[in-house]
Amino acid sequence: MTPPNNAETPEAAPRPSNFIRDIMVEDARIGKHSGRVLTRFPPEPNGYLHLGHAKSICLNFGLSKEFGGATNLRFDDTNPEKEEQEYVDSIIDNVKWLGFQWQEPVCFASDYFQQLYDWAVQLIQSGKAFVCDLNAEQVRQHRGTLTEPGKHSPFRDRPIEESLDLFARMKAGEFPDGTRTLRAKIDMASPNLNMRDPVMYRILNAEHHRTGNAWCIYPMYDYAHGQSDSIEGITHSICTLEFEDHRPLYDWFVQQLGIFAPRQIEFDRLNLTYTLLSKRKLLQLVQDNHVSGWDDPRMPTLSGIRRRGYPPEAIRNFCANIGVSKTNGILELGLLEHYVREDLNKRASRYMAVLKPLRVVIDNYPEGETEWLDAVNNPEDESAGTRKVPFSKVLYIEQDDFKEDPPKQFFRLSPGREVRLRWGFYIVCQSVVKDEAGNIVELRCTYDPLTRGGGAPDGRKVKATIHWVSAEHAVNAEVRVYSTLFAKENPNDVEEGKDFLSNINPDSLEVLADCKLEPALGTLAVEECVQFERLGYFCVDKDSAPGKPVYNRTVALRDAWAKIEKRGK
Ligand code: ATP
Ligand code: MG
């Protein structure tokens, strides 16, 4: 029997195991939770998702799918001051775009506010929590350090009845922000600072994007998170390493409450060179107008890379292949680009586009005539077929493809030299036309009609093939070429007194406003991704207007060609 073909989606493709998967294999073997698997992706709606979140999404959804389970999308919306509906909407949109479907309905920690409150009351009643009248600064002073134990709050042993009364009055809105908290009563001498009577609730007279003004006390993330997992019956609560020290606290809460205990497993955060994956810093880039928005194509947000033209398949493949580990590291940005190229190489149709045009007149070609040449759409995919490309007397080629005084290793066009026009004819440069300032403005060339399709009947060879666009038929376009947003491999590596903004790359965006595209490139839909032959992969930007497309460079082709170029100089 042939094995089932489960390779149609990348997340179903067989791949090496990892320690989280191993745990789940073992849980399945011993029939833990009767084989039920439910994971969750729990973003806080305080910014747009980035590539780090993609790793977490692929892991959570990928594993639950493999084990026949499901994944919840849950918003950890416990911080009303920083959270917004816009972020909720973008996150939902991004997860769908990545290709994953959560178990309905979308969950919100705010849906559990009443339950969390009732449990807090229960903890007070059992002497495990107390209302503390210290302010934030005093709580900090009492906490101690890694080497010194903390001090008990003077309110720690106040009567249960008093705490119950005060907590109810906190909820009723009797006290101003920050004047009281509800704290767990655990162990002020614990070596784990998270266990030193952590705050469970604070007073915050802030409107919440979902609950409005129903609440003026809000649970801390550390109190809400584990119980939210428990309420939903999450079997494997997969999160990043910084939560390892919080696990004992999450376990403590569910134990005290006697409720379902999910198992938390931590993995390494994704870090990439030349990239920052922190919502706080990305927000700053947006707010201070260093980028055009959360979806600026230079941003590592999912909205940004989508607009840049990175396919979701490439992101899934990247995430599947980088695996997970127990220590944080930093990956080369080039590795991500590799997966983008690999994917686009298979799927993107090839076209010709001239980004920095130089006019070429074919002197021996008849005036006013057009012929349509056959061009292959994708040499990697025969089913993509062919298209017709117009050829006429006046063409554009790249300025870089001509040198009046060529160095030794330069094989492209120069005076007297013959080259092949892609899908077209051999041409020879006969003369150079310059303006008064001495700039080259036009080349006069001749073509050999017998070389149509790119070969000479007499067998003579040329050393270069260059791309071109017919001037009469060209679509004018703007092309935006990006490089990394940060100039330093580690953008957080800053000189004293400076911050990450000092590492911004001032040349991360180059706008080429006078590009010439072959006609077919004038009618593609926004987000469509193509290859401009010899230049790289590009996609249609949402800023395109009818008759005036805007393209983003997604990623350059592998630059072997530029290396040869360098050697020649
Ligand atoms: P940031 O530091 O960017 O604000 P966060 O961890 O605060 O990120 P959340 O919205 O709380 O963002 O994250 C949702 C989930 O995504 C969490 O489970 C978190 O562990 C995971 N996650 C966040 N950043 C990364 C990353 N760089 N690599 C892998 N997973 C991540
Ligand atoms: Mg967080």
PDB file of C-alpha atoms in Angstrom, residues 278-549:
ATOM      1  CA  SER A 278       9.501  43.272  19.840  1.00  0.00           C
ATOM      2  CA  LYS A 279       6.073  44.817  19.558  1.00  0.00           C
ATOM      3  CA  ARG A 280       7.072  47.681  21.792  1.00  0.00           C
ATOM      4  CA  LYS A 281       9.953  48.679  19.547  1.00  0.00           C
ATOM      5  CA  LEU A 282       7.970  48.116  16.369  1.00  0.00           C
ATOM      6  CA  LEU A 283       5.255  50.380  17.801  1.00  0.00           C
ATOM      7  CA  GLN A 284       7.864  53.052  18.371  1.00  0.00           C
ATOM      8  CA  LEU A 285       9.019  52.799  14.748  1.00  0.00           C
ATOM      9  CA  VAL A 286       5.418  53.333  13.646  1.00  0.00           C
ATOM     10  CA  GLN A 287       4.575  56.119  16.103  1.00  0.00           C
ATOM     11  CA  ASP A 288       7.747  58.074  15.375  1.00  0.00           C
ATOM     12  CA  ASN A 289       7.234  57.705  11.611  1.00  0.00           C
ATOM     13  CA  HIS A 290      10.438  55.832  10.913  1.00  0.00           C
ATOM     14  CA  VAL A 291       8.290  53.609   8.716  1.00  0.00           C
ATOM     15  CA  SER A 292       5.042  54.262   6.871  1.00  0.00           C
ATOM     16  CA  GLY A 293       2.991  52.018   9.162  1.00  0.00           C
ATOM     17  CA  TRP A 294       2.722  48.544  10.672  1.00  0.00           C
ATOM     18  CA  ASP A 295       2.547  47.155   7.135  1.00  0.00           C
ATOM     19  CA  ASP A 296       5.569  49.001   5.787  1.00  0.00           C
ATOM     20  CA  PRO A 297       7.306  46.368   3.631  1.00  0.00           C
ATOM     21  CA  ARG A 298      10.502  46.794   5.670  1.00  0.00           C
ATOM     22  CA  MET A 299       8.740  45.800   8.888  1.00  0.00           C
ATOM     23  CA  PRO A 300       9.086  42.221  10.207  1.00  0.00           C
ATOM     24  CA  THR A 301       5.364  42.237  10.939  1.00  0.00           C
ATOM     25  CA  LEU A 302       3.225  39.677   9.133  1.00  0.00           C
ATOM     26  CA  SER A 303       1.367  42.582   7.530  1.00  0.00           C
ATOM     27  CA  GLY A 304       4.705  44.025   6.422  1.00  0.00           C
ATOM     28  CA  ILE A 305       6.157  40.864   4.941  1.00  0.00           C
ATOM     29  CA  ARG A 306       2.840  40.129   3.261  1.00  0.00           C
ATOM     30  CA  ARG A 307       2.941  43.507   1.555  1.00  0.00           C
ATOM     31  CA  ARG A 308       6.594  42.880   0.742  1.00  0.00           C
ATOM     32  CA  GLY A 309       5.543  39.721  -1.112  1.00  0.00           C
ATOM     33  CA  TYR A 310       6.730  36.962   1.229  1.00  0.00           C
ATOM     34  CA  PRO A 311       4.387  34.014   0.612  1.00  0.00           C
ATOM     35  CA  PRO A 312       2.792  32.347   3.643  1.00  0.00           C
ATOM     36  CA  GLU A 313       4.050  28.982   2.342  1.00  0.00           C
ATOM     37  CA  ALA A 314       7.623  30.259   2.605  1.00  0.00           C
ATOM     38  CA  ILE A 315       7.074  31.411   6.181  1.00  0.00           C
ATOM     39  CA  ARG A 316       5.581  28.052   7.130  1.00  0.00           C
ATOM     40  CA  ASN A 317       8.496  26.208   5.564  1.00  0.00           C
ATOM     41  CA  PHE A 318      10.961  28.466   7.319  1.00  0.00           C
ATOM     42  CA  CYS A 319       9.271  27.905  10.686  1.00  0.00           C
ATOM     43  CA  ALA A 320       9.050  24.153  10.173  1.00  0.00           C
ATOM     44  CA  ASN A 321      12.718  23.915   9.335  1.00  0.00           C
ATOM     45  CA  ILE A 322      14.229  26.114  12.044  1.00  0.00           C
ATOM     46  CA  GLY A 323      12.762  23.847  14.706  1.00  0.00           C
ATOM     47  CA  VAL A 324      12.647  24.710  18.401  1.00  0.00           C
ATOM     48  CA  SER A 325      15.195  24.576  21.165  1.00  0.00           C
ATOM     49  CA  LYS A 326      15.726  25.330  24.837  1.00  0.00           C
ATOM     50  CA  THR A 327      18.195  28.168  24.320  1.00  0.00           C
ATOM     51  CA  ASN A 328      17.713  31.488  22.563  1.00  0.00           C
ATOM     52  CA  GLY A 329      19.863  32.160  19.529  1.00  0.00           C
ATOM     53  CA  ILE A 330      19.908  34.391  16.509  1.00  0.00           C
ATOM     54  CA  LEU A 331      19.292  33.276  12.944  1.00  0.00           C
ATOM     55  CA  GLU A 332      20.592  34.780   9.726  1.00  0.00           C
ATOM     56  CA  LEU A 333      18.036  36.859   7.888  1.00  0.00           C
ATOM     57  CA  GLY A 334      19.454  35.239   4.753  1.00  0.00           C
ATOM     58  CA  LEU A 335      17.951  31.937   5.839  1.00  0.00           C
ATOM     59  CA  LEU A 336      14.459  33.391   5.767  1.00  0.00           C
ATOM     60  CA  GLU A 337      15.167  34.935   2.362  1.00  0.00           C
ATOM     61  CA  HIS A 338      16.306  31.533   1.159  1.00  0.00           C
ATOM     62  CA  TYR A 339      12.866  30.079   1.870  1.00  0.00           C
ATOM     63  CA  VAL A 340      11.197  33.023   0.168  1.00  0.00           C
ATOM     64  CA  ARG A 341      13.305  32.581  -2.976  1.00  0.00           C
ATOM     65  CA  GLU A 342      12.851  28.853  -2.973  1.00  0.00           C
ATOM     66  CA  ASP A 343       9.090  29.216  -2.894  1.00  0.00           C
ATOM     67  CA  LEU A 344       8.860  32.042  -5.424  1.00  0.00           C
ATOM     68  CA  ASN A 345      11.242  30.315  -7.806  1.00  0.00           C
ATOM     69  CA  LYS A 346       8.692  27.544  -8.175  1.00  0.00           C
ATOM     70  CA  ARG A 347       5.634  29.756  -8.516  1.00  0.00           C
ATOM     71  CA  ALA A 348       6.467  33.235  -9.767  1.00  0.00           C
ATOM     72  CA  SER A 349       6.058  33.994 -13.454  1.00  0.00           C
ATOM     73  CA  ARG A 350       8.993  35.683 -15.160  1.00  0.00           C
ATOM     74  CA  TYR A 351       8.671  39.069 -16.821  1.00  0.00           C
ATOM     75  CA  MET A 352      10.957  41.738 -18.133  1.00  0.00           C
ATOM     76  CA  ALA A 353      11.276  45.086 -16.394  1.00  0.00           C
ATOM     77  CA  VAL A 354      13.865  47.820 -16.734  1.00  0.00           C
ATOM     78  CA  LEU A 355      14.450  49.717 -13.517  1.00  0.00           C
ATOM     79  CA  LYS A 356      16.995  52.310 -14.706  1.00  0.00           C
ATOM     80  CA  PRO A 357      16.202  52.758 -18.381  1.00  0.00           C
ATOM     81  CA  LEU A 358      18.603  53.574 -21.210  1.00  0.00           C
ATOM     82  CA  ARG A 359      17.045  54.201 -24.634  1.00  0.00           C
ATOM     83  CA  VAL A 360      18.139  51.970 -27.493  1.00  0.00           C
ATOM     84  CA  VAL A 361      17.200  52.649 -31.131  1.00  0.00           C
ATOM     85  CA  ILE A 362      17.457  49.736 -33.581  1.00  0.00           C
ATOM     86  CA  ASP A 363      18.467  51.595 -36.732  1.00  0.00           C
ATOM     87  CA  ASN A 364      17.714  48.780 -39.176  1.00  0.00           C
ATOM     88  CA  TYR A 365      14.300  47.950 -37.724  1.00  0.00           C
ATOM     89  CA  PRO A 366      11.305  49.318 -39.641  1.00  0.00           C
ATOM     90  CA  GLU A 367       9.631  52.390 -38.185  1.00  0.00           C
ATOM     91  CA  GLY A 368       6.164  51.817 -36.664  1.00  0.00           C
ATOM     92  CA  GLU A 369       6.319  48.051 -36.758  1.00  0.00           C
ATOM     93  CA  THR A 370       5.721  45.660 -33.845  1.00  0.00           C
ATOM     94  CA  GLU A 371       6.304  41.943 -33.691  1.00  0.00           C
ATOM     95  CA  TRP A 372       5.303  39.683 -30.827  1.00  0.00           C
ATOM     96  CA  LEU A 373       7.928  37.301 -29.511  1.00  0.00           C
ATOM     97  CA  ASP A 374       7.288  34.136 -27.517  1.00  0.00           C
ATOM     98  CA  ALA A 375       8.526  34.173 -23.938  1.00  0.00           C
ATOM     99  CA  VAL A 376       8.464  31.307 -21.431  1.00  0.00           C
ATOM    100  CA  ASN A 377       6.607  32.268 -18.250  1.00  0.00           C
ATOM    101  CA  ASN A 378       8.360  29.980 -15.815  1.00  0.00           C
ATOM    102  CA  PRO A 379      11.179  27.601 -16.751  1.00  0.00           C
ATOM    103  CA  GLU A 380      10.517  25.796 -13.429  1.00  0.00           C
ATOM    104  CA  ASP A 381       6.883  25.168 -14.294  1.00  0.00           C
ATOM    105  CA  GLU A 382       5.931  24.158 -17.804  1.00  0.00           C
ATOM    106  CA  SER A 383       2.228  24.496 -17.030  1.00  0.00           C
ATOM    107  CA  ALA A 384       2.729  28.253 -16.648  1.00  0.00           C
ATOM    108  CA  GLY A 385       2.919  28.418 -20.457  1.00  0.00           C
ATOM    109  CA  THR A 386       4.213  31.219 -22.656  1.00  0.00           C
ATOM    110  CA  ARG A 387       3.271  34.807 -23.423  1.00  0.00           C
ATOM    111  CA  LYS A 388       3.867  37.299 -26.211  1.00  0.00           C
ATOM    112  CA  VAL A 389       6.269  40.179 -25.701  1.00  0.00           C
ATOM    113  CA  PRO A 390       6.234  43.151 -28.112  1.00  0.00           C
ATOM    114  CA  PHE A 391       9.419  44.124 -29.954  1.00  0.00           C
ATOM    115  CA  SER A 392       9.792  47.405 -31.847  1.00  0.00           C
ATOM    116  CA  LYS A 393      12.322  49.954 -33.056  1.00  0.00           C
ATOM    117  CA  VAL A 394      12.867  51.755 -29.745  1.00  0.00           C
ATOM    118  CA  LEU A 395      13.665  49.767 -26.622  1.00  0.00           C
ATOM    119  CA  TYR A 396      14.859  50.295 -23.065  1.00  0.00           C
ATOM    120  CA  ILE A 397      17.673  48.363 -21.462  1.00  0.00           C
ATOM    121  CA  GLU A 398      19.253  48.791 -18.023  1.00  0.00           C
ATOM    122  CA  GLN A 399      21.856  51.532 -17.790  1.00  0.00           C
ATOM    123  CA  ASP A 400      24.039  49.006 -15.990  1.00  0.00           C
ATOM    124  CA  ASP A 401      23.988  46.664 -18.983  1.00  0.00           C
ATOM    125  CA  PHE A 402      26.024  49.088 -21.058  1.00  0.00           C
ATOM    126  CA  LYS A 403      29.558  50.341 -20.586  1.00  0.00           C
ATOM    127  CA  GLU A 404      31.253  52.595 -23.051  1.00  0.00           C
ATOM    128  CA  ASP A 405      34.650  51.516 -21.846  1.00  0.00           C
ATOM    129  CA  PRO A 406      34.097  47.984 -20.542  1.00  0.00           C
ATOM    130  CA  PRO A 407      36.441  46.365 -18.041  1.00  0.00           C
ATOM    131  CA  LYS A 408      37.817  42.947 -18.932  1.00  0.00           C
ATOM    132  CA  GLN A 409      35.128  40.790 -17.389  1.00  0.00           C
ATOM    133  CA  PHE A 410      32.224  42.899 -18.614  1.00  0.00           C
ATOM    134  CA  PHE A 411      30.483  40.903 -21.353  1.00  0.00           C
ATOM    135  CA  ARG A 412      27.328  42.910 -21.799  1.00  0.00           C
ATOM    136  CA  LEU A 413      26.703  45.704 -24.273  1.00  0.00           C
ATOM    137  CA  SER A 414      29.499  48.088 -25.300  1.00  0.00           C
ATOM    138  CA  PRO A 415      30.454  49.782 -28.570  1.00  0.00           C
ATOM    139  CA  GLY A 416      30.926  47.190 -31.323  1.00  0.00           C
ATOM    140  CA  ARG A 417      29.856  44.333 -29.036  1.00  0.00           C
ATOM    141  CA  GLU A 418      27.029  41.909 -29.850  1.00  0.00           C
ATOM    142  CA  VAL A 419      24.635  40.598 -27.164  1.00  0.00           C
ATOM    143  CA  ARG A 420      21.368  38.695 -27.098  1.00  0.00           C
ATOM    144  CA  LEU A 421      18.107  40.338 -26.132  1.00  0.00           C
ATOM    145  CA  ARG A 422      16.177  37.888 -23.969  1.00  0.00           C
ATOM    146  CA  TRP A 423      13.523  36.076 -26.069  1.00  0.00           C
ATOM    147  CA  GLY A 424      14.532  38.333 -28.987  1.00  0.00           C
ATOM    148  CA  PHE A 425      17.401  39.050 -31.328  1.00  0.00           C
ATOM    149  CA  TYR A 426      21.126  39.655 -31.302  1.00  0.00           C
ATOM    150  CA  ILE A 427      21.970  43.347 -31.372  1.00  0.00           C
ATOM    151  CA  VAL A 428      25.246  45.211 -31.912  1.00  0.00           C
ATOM    152  CA  CYS A 429      25.937  48.660 -30.468  1.00  0.00           C
ATOM    153  CA  GLN A 430      26.999  50.937 -33.293  1.00  0.00           C
ATOM    154  CA  SER A 431      27.254  54.304 -31.568  1.00  0.00           C
ATOM    155  CA  VAL A 432      26.577  56.273 -28.401  1.00  0.00           C
ATOM    156  CA  VAL A 433      24.529  59.466 -28.194  1.00  0.00           C
ATOM    157  CA  LYS A 434      25.365  61.915 -25.415  1.00  0.00           C
ATOM    158  CA  ASP A 435      23.821  65.119 -24.114  1.00  0.00           C
ATOM    159  CA  GLU A 436      25.729  68.373 -23.743  1.00  0.00           C
ATOM    160  CA  ALA A 437      26.942  67.378 -20.316  1.00  0.00           C
ATOM    161  CA  GLY A 438      28.417  64.179 -21.704  1.00  0.00           C
ATOM    162  CA  ASN A 439      25.842  61.794 -20.259  1.00  0.00           C
ATOM    163  CA  ILE A 440      24.875  58.816 -22.368  1.00  0.00           C
ATOM    164  CA  VAL A 441      21.248  59.293 -23.385  1.00  0.00           C
ATOM    165  CA  GLU A 442      20.783  56.783 -26.190  1.00  0.00           C
ATOM    166  CA  LEU A 443      22.450  53.893 -27.973  1.00  0.00           C
ATOM    167  CA  ARG A 444      22.181  53.337 -31.725  1.00  0.00           C
ATOM    168  CA  CYS A 445      22.185  49.622 -32.468  1.00  0.00           C
ATOM    169  CA  THR A 446      21.458  47.215 -35.304  1.00  0.00           C
ATOM    170  CA  TYR A 447      19.756  43.869 -34.982  1.00  0.00           C
ATOM    171  CA  ASP A 448      20.148  40.618 -36.924  1.00  0.00           C
ATOM    172  CA  PRO A 449      16.690  39.487 -38.104  1.00  0.00           C
ATOM    173  CA  LEU A 450      17.998  35.924 -38.529  1.00  0.00           C
ATOM    174  CA  THR A 451      18.537  35.569 -34.760  1.00  0.00           C
ATOM    175  CA  ARG A 452      14.872  35.804 -33.784  1.00  0.00           C
ATOM    176  CA  GLY A 453      14.258  33.619 -30.737  1.00  0.00           C
ATOM    177  CA  GLY A 454      17.846  34.004 -29.568  1.00  0.00           C
ATOM    178  CA  GLY A 455      20.088  31.851 -31.751  1.00  0.00           C
ATOM    179  CA  ALA A 456      22.204  32.571 -34.841  1.00  0.00           C
ATOM    180  CA  PRO A 457      21.899  30.200 -37.834  1.00  0.00           C
ATOM    181  CA  ASP A 458      25.652  30.514 -38.436  1.00  0.00           C
ATOM    182  CA  GLY A 459      26.271  29.281 -34.922  1.00  0.00           C
ATOM    183  CA  ARG A 460      28.041  32.420 -33.673  1.00  0.00           C
ATOM    184  CA  LYS A 461      27.821  32.916 -29.936  1.00  0.00           C
ATOM    185  CA  VAL A 462      27.366  35.932 -27.706  1.00  0.00           C
ATOM    186  CA  LYS A 463      28.540  36.101 -24.116  1.00  0.00           C
ATOM    187  CA  ALA A 464      25.576  37.890 -22.569  1.00  0.00           C
ATOM    188  CA  THR A 465      21.803  37.992 -22.617  1.00  0.00           C
ATOM    189  CA  ILE A 466      20.154  41.147 -21.366  1.00  0.00           C
ATOM    190  CA  HIS A 467      16.545  42.068 -20.654  1.00  0.00           C
ATOM    191  CA  TRP A 468      14.709  44.905 -22.352  1.00  0.00           C
ATOM    192  CA  VAL A 469      11.287  46.472 -22.819  1.00  0.00           C
ATOM    193  CA  SER A 470       9.730  47.974 -25.959  1.00  0.00           C
ATOM    194  CA  ALA A 471       9.422  51.740 -25.381  1.00  0.00           C
ATOM    195  CA  GLU A 472       6.142  52.170 -27.220  1.00  0.00           C
ATOM    196  CA  HIS A 473       4.487  49.388 -25.224  1.00  0.00           C
ATOM    197  CA  ALA A 474       6.127  49.986 -21.864  1.00  0.00           C
ATOM    198  CA  VAL A 475       4.126  50.534 -18.695  1.00  0.00           C
ATOM    199  CA  ASN A 476       5.585  53.270 -16.501  1.00  0.00           C
ATOM    200  CA  ALA A 477       5.979  52.180 -12.929  1.00  0.00           C
ATOM    201  CA  GLU A 478       7.466  52.990  -9.557  1.00  0.00           C
ATOM    202  CA  VAL A 479       9.604  50.308  -8.008  1.00  0.00           C
ATOM    203  CA  ARG A 480      10.593  50.337  -4.341  1.00  0.00           C
ATOM    204  CA  VAL A 481      13.793  48.549  -3.490  1.00  0.00           C
ATOM    205  CA  TYR A 482      14.363  47.707   0.155  1.00  0.00           C
ATOM    206  CA  SER A 483      17.280  46.732   2.268  1.00  0.00           C
ATOM    207  CA  THR A 484      17.341  45.950   5.968  1.00  0.00           C
ATOM    208  CA  LEU A 485      15.687  48.449   8.282  1.00  0.00           C
ATOM    209  CA  PHE A 486      18.687  48.301  10.601  1.00  0.00           C
ATOM    210  CA  ALA A 487      22.298  48.735   9.616  1.00  0.00           C
ATOM    211  CA  LYS A 488      23.612  46.543  12.449  1.00  0.00           C
ATOM    212  CA  GLU A 489      23.405  42.786  12.619  1.00  0.00           C
ATOM    213  CA  ASN A 490      22.164  43.167  16.181  1.00  0.00           C
ATOM    214  CA  PRO A 491      20.046  46.335  16.251  1.00  0.00           C
ATOM    215  CA  ASN A 492      20.062  46.247  20.056  1.00  0.00           C
ATOM    216  CA  ASP A 493      23.830  46.634  20.114  1.00  0.00           C
ATOM    217  CA  VAL A 494      24.048  50.375  20.794  1.00  0.00           C
ATOM    218  CA  GLU A 495      26.576  52.870  22.011  1.00  0.00           C
ATOM    219  CA  GLU A 496      26.157  54.188  25.516  1.00  0.00           C
ATOM    220  CA  GLY A 497      23.355  56.728  25.814  1.00  0.00           C
ATOM    221  CA  LYS A 498      21.800  55.763  22.491  1.00  0.00           C
ATOM    222  CA  ASP A 499      18.903  53.463  21.675  1.00  0.00           C
ATOM    223  CA  PHE A 500      18.035  51.064  18.870  1.00  0.00           C
ATOM    224  CA  LEU A 501      16.831  53.948  16.702  1.00  0.00           C
ATOM    225  CA  SER A 502      20.464  54.970  16.237  1.00  0.00           C
ATOM    226  CA  ASN A 503      20.965  51.747  14.289  1.00  0.00           C
ATOM    227  CA  ILE A 504      18.313  52.500  11.675  1.00  0.00           C
ATOM    228  CA  ASN A 505      19.649  52.095   8.157  1.00  0.00           C
ATOM    229  CA  PRO A 506      19.171  55.447   6.395  1.00  0.00           C
ATOM    230  CA  ASP A 507      19.232  53.679   3.011  1.00  0.00           C
ATOM    231  CA  SER A 508      16.605  51.029   3.635  1.00  0.00           C
ATOM    232  CA  LEU A 509      14.294  52.366   0.914  1.00  0.00           C
ATOM    233  CA  GLU A 510      15.240  53.328  -2.642  1.00  0.00           C
ATOM    234  CA  VAL A 511      12.409  54.587  -4.834  1.00  0.00           C
ATOM    235  CA  LEU A 512      12.924  54.131  -8.573  1.00  0.00           C
ATOM    236  CA  ALA A 513      10.285  56.360 -10.093  1.00  0.00           C
ATOM    237  CA  ASP A 514      10.912  55.881 -13.808  1.00  0.00           C
ATOM    238  CA  CYS A 515      10.803  52.147 -14.437  1.00  0.00           C
ATOM    239  CA  LYS A 516       9.646  50.555 -17.693  1.00  0.00           C
ATOM    240  CA  LEU A 517       7.719  47.288 -17.540  1.00  0.00           C
ATOM    241  CA  GLU A 518       6.540  44.909 -20.213  1.00  0.00           C
ATOM    242  CA  PRO A 519       2.791  45.375 -20.809  1.00  0.00           C
ATOM    243  CA  ALA A 520       1.607  42.284 -18.911  1.00  0.00           C
ATOM    244  CA  LEU A 521       2.988  43.788 -15.683  1.00  0.00           C
ATOM    245  CA  GLY A 522       0.507  46.647 -15.879  1.00  0.00           C
ATOM    246  CA  THR A 523      -2.540  44.549 -15.098  1.00  0.00           C
ATOM    247  CA  LEU A 524      -1.593  42.281 -12.203  1.00  0.00           C
ATOM    248  CA  ALA A 525      -3.514  42.294  -8.937  1.00  0.00           C
ATOM    249  CA  VAL A 526      -2.189  43.745  -5.718  1.00  0.00           C
ATOM    250  CA  GLU A 527       0.066  41.243  -3.876  1.00  0.00           C
ATOM    251  CA  GLU A 528       0.762  39.248  -7.022  1.00  0.00           C
ATOM    252  CA  CYS A 529       4.378  38.191  -6.970  1.00  0.00           C
ATOM    253  CA  VAL A 530       6.540  37.826 -10.065  1.00  0.00           C
ATOM    254  CA  GLN A 531      10.154  37.597 -11.075  1.00  0.00           C
ATOM    255  CA  PHE A 532      11.688  40.449 -13.003  1.00  0.00           C
ATOM    256  CA  GLU A 533      14.237  38.543 -15.025  1.00  0.00           C
ATOM    257  CA  ARG A 534      17.785  39.004 -13.746  1.00  0.00           C
ATOM    258  CA  LEU A 535      16.632  41.413 -11.016  1.00  0.00           C
ATOM    259  CA  GLY A 536      14.724  39.539  -8.380  1.00  0.00           C
ATOM    260  CA  TYR A 537      11.208  38.900  -7.125  1.00  0.00           C
ATOM    261  CA  PHE A 538       8.739  41.761  -6.992  1.00  0.00           C
ATOM    262  CA  CYS A 539       5.103  42.156  -6.015  1.00  0.00           C
ATOM    263  CA  VAL A 540       2.365  44.642  -6.744  1.00  0.00           C
ATOM    264  CA  ASP A 541       1.913  47.171  -3.946  1.00  0.00           C
ATOM    265  CA  LYS A 542      -1.410  48.484  -2.681  1.00  0.00           C
ATOM    266  CA  ASP A 543      -0.286  52.012  -3.612  1.00  0.00           C
ATOM    267  CA  SER A 544      -0.696  51.109  -7.301  1.00  0.00           C
ATOM    268  CA  ALA A 545      -3.086  53.263  -9.330  1.00  0.00           C
ATOM    269  CA  PRO A 546      -4.682  52.411 -12.678  1.00  0.00           C
ATOM    270  CA  GLY A 547      -2.001  52.732 -15.350  1.00  0.00           C
ATOM    271  CA  LYS A 548       0.681  53.408 -12.743  1.00  0.00           C
ATOM    272  CA  PRO A 549       1.640  50.251 -10.904  1.00  0.00           C
TER     273      PRO A 549
END
